[in-house]
CSV table of C-alpha atoms in Angstrom, one decimal:
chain,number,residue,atom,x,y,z
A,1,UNK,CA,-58.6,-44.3,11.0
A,2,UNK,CA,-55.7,-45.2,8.9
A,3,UNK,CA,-56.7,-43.1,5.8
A,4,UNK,CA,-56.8,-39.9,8.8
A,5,UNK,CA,-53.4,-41.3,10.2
A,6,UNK,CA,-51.7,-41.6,6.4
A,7,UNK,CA,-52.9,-38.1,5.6
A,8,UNK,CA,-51.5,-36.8,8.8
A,9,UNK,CA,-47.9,-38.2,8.1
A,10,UNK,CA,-48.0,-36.9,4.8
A,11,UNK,CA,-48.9,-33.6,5.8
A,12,UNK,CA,-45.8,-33.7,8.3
A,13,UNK,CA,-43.5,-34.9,5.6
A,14,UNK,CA,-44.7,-32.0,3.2
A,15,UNK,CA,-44.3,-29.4,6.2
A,16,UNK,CA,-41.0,-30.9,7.5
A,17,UNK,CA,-39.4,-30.4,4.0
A,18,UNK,CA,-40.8,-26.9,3.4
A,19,UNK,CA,-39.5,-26.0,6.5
A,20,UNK,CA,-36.2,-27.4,5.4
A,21,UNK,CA,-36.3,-25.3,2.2
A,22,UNK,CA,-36.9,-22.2,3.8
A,23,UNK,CA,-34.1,-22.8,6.2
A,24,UNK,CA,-31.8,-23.3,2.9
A,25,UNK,CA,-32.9,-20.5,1.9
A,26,UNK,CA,-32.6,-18.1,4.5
A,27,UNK,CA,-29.1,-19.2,5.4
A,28,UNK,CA,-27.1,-16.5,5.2
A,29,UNK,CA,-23.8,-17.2,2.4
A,30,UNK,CA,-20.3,-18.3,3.6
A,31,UNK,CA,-18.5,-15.2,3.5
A,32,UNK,CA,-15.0,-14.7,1.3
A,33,UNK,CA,-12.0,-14.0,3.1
A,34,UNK,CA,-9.4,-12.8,1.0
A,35,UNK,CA,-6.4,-15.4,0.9
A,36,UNK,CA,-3.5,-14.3,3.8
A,37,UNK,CA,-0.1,-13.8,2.4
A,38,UNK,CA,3.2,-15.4,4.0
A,39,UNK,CA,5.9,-13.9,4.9
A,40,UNK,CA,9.1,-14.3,7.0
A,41,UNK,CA,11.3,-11.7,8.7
A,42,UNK,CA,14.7,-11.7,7.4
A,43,UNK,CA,16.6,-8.5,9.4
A,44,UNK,CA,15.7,-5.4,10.9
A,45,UNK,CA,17.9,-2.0,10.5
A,46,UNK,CA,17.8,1.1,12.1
A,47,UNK,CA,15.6,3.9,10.8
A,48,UNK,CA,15.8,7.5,11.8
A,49,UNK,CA,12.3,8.0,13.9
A,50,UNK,CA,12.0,11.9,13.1
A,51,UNK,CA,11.1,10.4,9.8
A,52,UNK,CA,7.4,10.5,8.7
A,53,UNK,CA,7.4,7.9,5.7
A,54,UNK,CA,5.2,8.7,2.8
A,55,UNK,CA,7.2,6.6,0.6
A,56,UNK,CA,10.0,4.0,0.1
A,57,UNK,CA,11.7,2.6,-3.0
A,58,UNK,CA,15.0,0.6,-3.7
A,59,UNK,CA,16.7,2.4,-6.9
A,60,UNK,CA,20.4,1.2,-7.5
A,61,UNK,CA,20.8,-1.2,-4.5
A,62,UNK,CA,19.6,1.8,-2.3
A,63,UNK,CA,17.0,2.5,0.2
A,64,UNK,CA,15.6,5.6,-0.9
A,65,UNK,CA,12.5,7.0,1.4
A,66,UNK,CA,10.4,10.4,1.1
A,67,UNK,CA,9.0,11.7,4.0
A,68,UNK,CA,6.3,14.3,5.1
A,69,UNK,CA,6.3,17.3,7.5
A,70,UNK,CA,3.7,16.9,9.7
A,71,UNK,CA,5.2,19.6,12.0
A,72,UNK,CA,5.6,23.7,11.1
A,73,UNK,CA,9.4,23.0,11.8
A,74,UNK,CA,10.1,20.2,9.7
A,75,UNK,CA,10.8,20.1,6.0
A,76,UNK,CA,9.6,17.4,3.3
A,77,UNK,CA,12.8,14.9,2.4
A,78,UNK,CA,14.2,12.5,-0.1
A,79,UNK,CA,17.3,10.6,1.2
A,80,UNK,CA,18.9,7.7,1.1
A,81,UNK,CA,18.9,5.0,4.1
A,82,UNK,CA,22.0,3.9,5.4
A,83,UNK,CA,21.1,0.7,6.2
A,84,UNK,CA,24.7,0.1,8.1
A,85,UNK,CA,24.3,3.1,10.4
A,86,UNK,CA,21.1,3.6,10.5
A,87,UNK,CA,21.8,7.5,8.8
A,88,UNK,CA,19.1,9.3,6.6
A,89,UNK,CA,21.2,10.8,3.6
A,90,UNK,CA,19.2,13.7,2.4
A,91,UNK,CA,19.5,14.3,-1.4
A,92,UNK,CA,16.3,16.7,-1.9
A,93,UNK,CA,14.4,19.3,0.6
A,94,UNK,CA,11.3,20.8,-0.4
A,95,UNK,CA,12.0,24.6,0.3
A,96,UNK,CA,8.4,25.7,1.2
A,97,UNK,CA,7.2,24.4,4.1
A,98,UNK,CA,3.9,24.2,3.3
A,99,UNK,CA,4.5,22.0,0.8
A,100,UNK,CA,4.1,17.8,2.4
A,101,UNK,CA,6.2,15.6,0.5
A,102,UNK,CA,4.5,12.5,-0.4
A,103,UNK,CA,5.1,9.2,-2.8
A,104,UNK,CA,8.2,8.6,-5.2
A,105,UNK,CA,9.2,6.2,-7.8
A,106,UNK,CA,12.3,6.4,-10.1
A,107,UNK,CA,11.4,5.6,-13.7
A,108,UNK,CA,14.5,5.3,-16.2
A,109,UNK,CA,16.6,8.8,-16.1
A,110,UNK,CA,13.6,10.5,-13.6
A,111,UNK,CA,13.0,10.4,-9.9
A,112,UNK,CA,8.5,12.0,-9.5
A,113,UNK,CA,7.5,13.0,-5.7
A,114,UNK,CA,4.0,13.5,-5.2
A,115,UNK,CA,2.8,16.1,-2.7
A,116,UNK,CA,-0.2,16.0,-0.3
A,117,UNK,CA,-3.0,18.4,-0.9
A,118,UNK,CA,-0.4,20.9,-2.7
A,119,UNK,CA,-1.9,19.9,-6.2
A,120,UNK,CA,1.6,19.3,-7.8
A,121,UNK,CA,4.4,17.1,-8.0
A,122,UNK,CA,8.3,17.2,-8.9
A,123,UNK,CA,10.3,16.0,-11.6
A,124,UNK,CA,14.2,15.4,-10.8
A,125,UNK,CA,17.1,14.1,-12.6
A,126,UNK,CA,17.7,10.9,-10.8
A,127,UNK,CA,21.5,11.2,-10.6
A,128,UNK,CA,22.2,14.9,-9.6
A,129,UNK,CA,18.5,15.4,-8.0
A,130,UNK,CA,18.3,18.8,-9.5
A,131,UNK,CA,14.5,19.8,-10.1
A,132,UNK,CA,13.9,19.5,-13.8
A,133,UNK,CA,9.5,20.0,-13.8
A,134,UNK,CA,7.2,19.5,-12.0
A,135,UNK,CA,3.5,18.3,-13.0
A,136,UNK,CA,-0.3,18.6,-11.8
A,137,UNK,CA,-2.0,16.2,-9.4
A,138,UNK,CA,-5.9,16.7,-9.8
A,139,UNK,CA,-6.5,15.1,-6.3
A,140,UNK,CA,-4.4,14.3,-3.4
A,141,UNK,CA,-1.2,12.8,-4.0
A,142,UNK,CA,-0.4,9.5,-1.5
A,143,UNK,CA,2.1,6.8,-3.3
A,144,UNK,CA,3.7,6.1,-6.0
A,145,UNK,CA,5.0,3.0,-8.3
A,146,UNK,CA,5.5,1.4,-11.9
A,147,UNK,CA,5.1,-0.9,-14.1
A,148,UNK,CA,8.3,0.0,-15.7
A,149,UNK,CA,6.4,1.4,-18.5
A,150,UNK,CA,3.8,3.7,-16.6
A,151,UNK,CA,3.6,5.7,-13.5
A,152,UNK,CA,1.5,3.9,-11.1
A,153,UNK,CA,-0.5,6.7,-8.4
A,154,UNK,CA,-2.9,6.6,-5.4
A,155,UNK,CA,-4.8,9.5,-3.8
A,156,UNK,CA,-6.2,7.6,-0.9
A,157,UNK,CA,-9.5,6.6,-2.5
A,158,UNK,CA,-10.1,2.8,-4.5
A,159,UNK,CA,-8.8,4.4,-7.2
A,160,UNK,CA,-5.4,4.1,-8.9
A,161,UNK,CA,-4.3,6.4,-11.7
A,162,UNK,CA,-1.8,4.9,-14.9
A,163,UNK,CA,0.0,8.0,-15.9
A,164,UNK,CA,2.4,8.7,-19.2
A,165,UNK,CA,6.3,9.1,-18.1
A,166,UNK,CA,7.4,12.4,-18.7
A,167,UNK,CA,4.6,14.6,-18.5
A,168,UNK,CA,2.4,12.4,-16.1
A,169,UNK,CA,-0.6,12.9,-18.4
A,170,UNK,CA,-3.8,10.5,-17.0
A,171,UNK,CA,-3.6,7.4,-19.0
A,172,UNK,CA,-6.8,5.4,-17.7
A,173,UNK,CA,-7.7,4.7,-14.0
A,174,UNK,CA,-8.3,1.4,-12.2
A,175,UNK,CA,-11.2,1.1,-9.3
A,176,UNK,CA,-9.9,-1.6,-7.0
A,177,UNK,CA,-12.2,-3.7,-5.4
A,178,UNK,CA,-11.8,-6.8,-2.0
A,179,UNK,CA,-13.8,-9.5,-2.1
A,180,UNK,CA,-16.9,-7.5,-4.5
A,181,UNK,CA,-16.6,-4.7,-2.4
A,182,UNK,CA,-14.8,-1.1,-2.9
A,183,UNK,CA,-11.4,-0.8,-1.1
A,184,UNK,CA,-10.0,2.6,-0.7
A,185,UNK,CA,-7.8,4.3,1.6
A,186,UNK,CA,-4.8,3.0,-1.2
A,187,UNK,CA,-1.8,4.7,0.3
A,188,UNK,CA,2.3,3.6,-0.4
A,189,UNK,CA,2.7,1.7,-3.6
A,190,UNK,CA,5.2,-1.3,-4.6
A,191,UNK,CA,5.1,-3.5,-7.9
A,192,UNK,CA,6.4,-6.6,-7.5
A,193,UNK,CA,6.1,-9.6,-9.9
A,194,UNK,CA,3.6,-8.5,-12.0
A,195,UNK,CA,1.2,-7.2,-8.8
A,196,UNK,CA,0.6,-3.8,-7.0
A,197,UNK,CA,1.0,-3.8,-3.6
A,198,UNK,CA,-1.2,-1.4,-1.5
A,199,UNK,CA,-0.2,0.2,2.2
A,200,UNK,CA,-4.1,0.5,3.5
A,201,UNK,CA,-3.8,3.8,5.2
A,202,UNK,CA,-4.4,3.4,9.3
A,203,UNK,CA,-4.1,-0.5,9.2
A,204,UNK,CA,-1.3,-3.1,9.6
A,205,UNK,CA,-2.1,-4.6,6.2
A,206,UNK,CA,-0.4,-4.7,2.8
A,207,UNK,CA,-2.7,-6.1,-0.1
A,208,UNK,CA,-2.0,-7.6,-3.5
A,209,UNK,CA,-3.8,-6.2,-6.6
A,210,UNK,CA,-4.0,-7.8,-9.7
A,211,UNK,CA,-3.7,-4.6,-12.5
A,212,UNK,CA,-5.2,-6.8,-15.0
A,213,UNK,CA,-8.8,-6.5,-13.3
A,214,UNK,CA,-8.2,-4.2,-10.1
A,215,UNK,CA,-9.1,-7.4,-7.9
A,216,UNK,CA,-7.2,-7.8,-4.4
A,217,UNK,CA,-5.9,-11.6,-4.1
A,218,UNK,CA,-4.1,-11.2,-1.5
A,219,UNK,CA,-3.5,-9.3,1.8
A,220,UNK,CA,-0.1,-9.5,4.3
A,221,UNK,CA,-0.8,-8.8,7.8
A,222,UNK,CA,2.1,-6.7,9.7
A,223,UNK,CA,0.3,-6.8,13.1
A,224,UNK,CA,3.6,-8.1,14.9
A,225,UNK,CA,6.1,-5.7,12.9
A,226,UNK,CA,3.4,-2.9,13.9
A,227,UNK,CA,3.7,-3.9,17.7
A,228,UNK,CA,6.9,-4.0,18.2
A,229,UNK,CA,7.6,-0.7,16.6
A,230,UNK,CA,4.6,0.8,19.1
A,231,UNK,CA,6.8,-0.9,22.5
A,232,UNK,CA,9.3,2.3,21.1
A,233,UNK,CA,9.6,5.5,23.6
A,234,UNK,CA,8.4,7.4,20.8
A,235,UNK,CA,5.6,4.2,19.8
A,236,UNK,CA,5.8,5.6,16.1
A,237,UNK,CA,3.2,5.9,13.7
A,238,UNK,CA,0.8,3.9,11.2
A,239,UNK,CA,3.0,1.2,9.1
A,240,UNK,CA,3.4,2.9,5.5
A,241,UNK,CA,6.3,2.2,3.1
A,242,UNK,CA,7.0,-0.9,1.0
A,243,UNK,CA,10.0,-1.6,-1.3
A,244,UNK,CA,11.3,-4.3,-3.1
A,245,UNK,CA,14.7,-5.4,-4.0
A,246,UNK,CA,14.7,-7.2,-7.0
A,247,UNK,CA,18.2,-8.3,-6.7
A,248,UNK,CA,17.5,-10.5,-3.3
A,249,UNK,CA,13.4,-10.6,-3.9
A,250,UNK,CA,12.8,-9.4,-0.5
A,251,UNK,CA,11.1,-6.2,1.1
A,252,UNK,CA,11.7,-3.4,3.1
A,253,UNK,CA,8.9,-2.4,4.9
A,254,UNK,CA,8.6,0.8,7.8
A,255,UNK,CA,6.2,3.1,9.1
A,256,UNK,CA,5.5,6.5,10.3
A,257,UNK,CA,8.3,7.0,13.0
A,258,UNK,CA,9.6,4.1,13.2
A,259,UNK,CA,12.6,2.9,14.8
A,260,UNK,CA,13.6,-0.3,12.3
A,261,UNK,CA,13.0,-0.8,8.4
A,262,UNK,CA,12.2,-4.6,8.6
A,263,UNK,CA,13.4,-6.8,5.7
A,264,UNK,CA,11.4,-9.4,4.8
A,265,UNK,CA,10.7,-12.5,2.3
A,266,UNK,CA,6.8,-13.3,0.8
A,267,UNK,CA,6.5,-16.7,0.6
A,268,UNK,CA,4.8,-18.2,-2.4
């Protein structure tokens, strides 16, 4: 009787820890969330809501912001924001119409703006804005930054092209990638502190690439920016434009539309 009863008690210890192993095992792994990003709203300024922001970049303690034309009637723009009155100072116009104005980034002597799906891009003198060239874009054209020794592009995909100044010849291309997986829809661009910020195209979020291995380490969340510019008449458009001021390290940021540029401080 005891020899059955000991050999029953071992064969419920043996099955009581199997089970436990397979329950180890089967568990399903904790998963990452990519580390939220700080930030605190300094100001807000007025912002002309017939703009449709492709792109946004503070050259010379100026606003500067590229738009789209969305509409037949509309033209694509490069202007300057008048942060004081709210006024869009137009410096460039793309003549065709059917040509949609994308991305910019100034880059020593030269201002580049990208296009849409028009396969090219512009070269201008960055004082006098005259058209100097103008280049190929293989893909679709979306934002643009730099290093300040490279043009930095997107095209919407998890890709993000290193071109040459000058002659915007390919130099190598960087996959980006969240938490192991691919993450595309890379739209307006902003290097800041040795990182790439990335607009994600139809979201409230900004992420945070490391160049040196295409890794996302961070991610800001606009959400409450995004809301209040939606409580508008006109409820503007998807957030999209990111630019820093090195001189006071804060952003600008803005969307599609919208009725205020917010300025605002990444905390550490």
């Amino acid at each position: 009787m005891k020899k059955t009863l000991f050999l029953l008690m071992v064969i419920f210890t043996f099955l009581a820890c199997n089970s436990g192993e397979e329950a180890e095992e089967t568990a399903e792994p904790a998963r990452t969330v990519t580390p939220a990003i700080k930030y605190k709203e300094k100001d807000y300024f007025l912002h002309d809501t017939s703009l449709f922001t492709e792109g946004l970049v503070v050259h010379d303690g100026q606003l500067y912001e590229s738009t789209g034309s969305p509409y037949a009637q509309r033209k694509s723009l490069i202007g300057i924001n008048d942060l004081k009155t709210g006024n869009f100072i137009q410096k460039v116009a793309l003549s065709d119409k059917n040509l949609f104005g994308e991305g910019i980034v100034f880059l020593k002597d030269k201002l580049y703006q990208l296009t849409y799906k028009n396969h090219v891009g512009f070269i201008y003198d960055a004082s006098t804005f005259k058209q100097t060239g103008q280049f190929a874009i293989p893909k679709e054209g979306w934002g643009l930054t730099t290093d300040g020794a490279q043009v930095i592009m997107s095209d919407g995909t998890d890709t993000l092209s290193f071109l040459r100044p000058g002659d915007l010849k390919l130099v190598k291309k960087l996959a980006i990638t969240e938490n192991g997986h691919r993450r595309d829809s890379l739209n307006e661009l902003e290097y800041i502190k040795g990182y790439i910020y990335a607009n994600i195209w139809v979201t409230n979020y900004i992420v945070r690439i490391d160049p040196a291995n295409g890794k996302v380490v961070g991610k800001l969340d606009l959400s409450p920016l995004a809301f209040k510019a939606s409580l508008t008449r006109d409820g503007g458009d998807v957030l999209n434009g990111i630019a820093y001021d090195a001189a006071t390290d804060l952003v600008y940021v803005t969307g599609k539309l919208w009725p205020h540029v917010h300025q605002i401080q990444i905390t550490p």
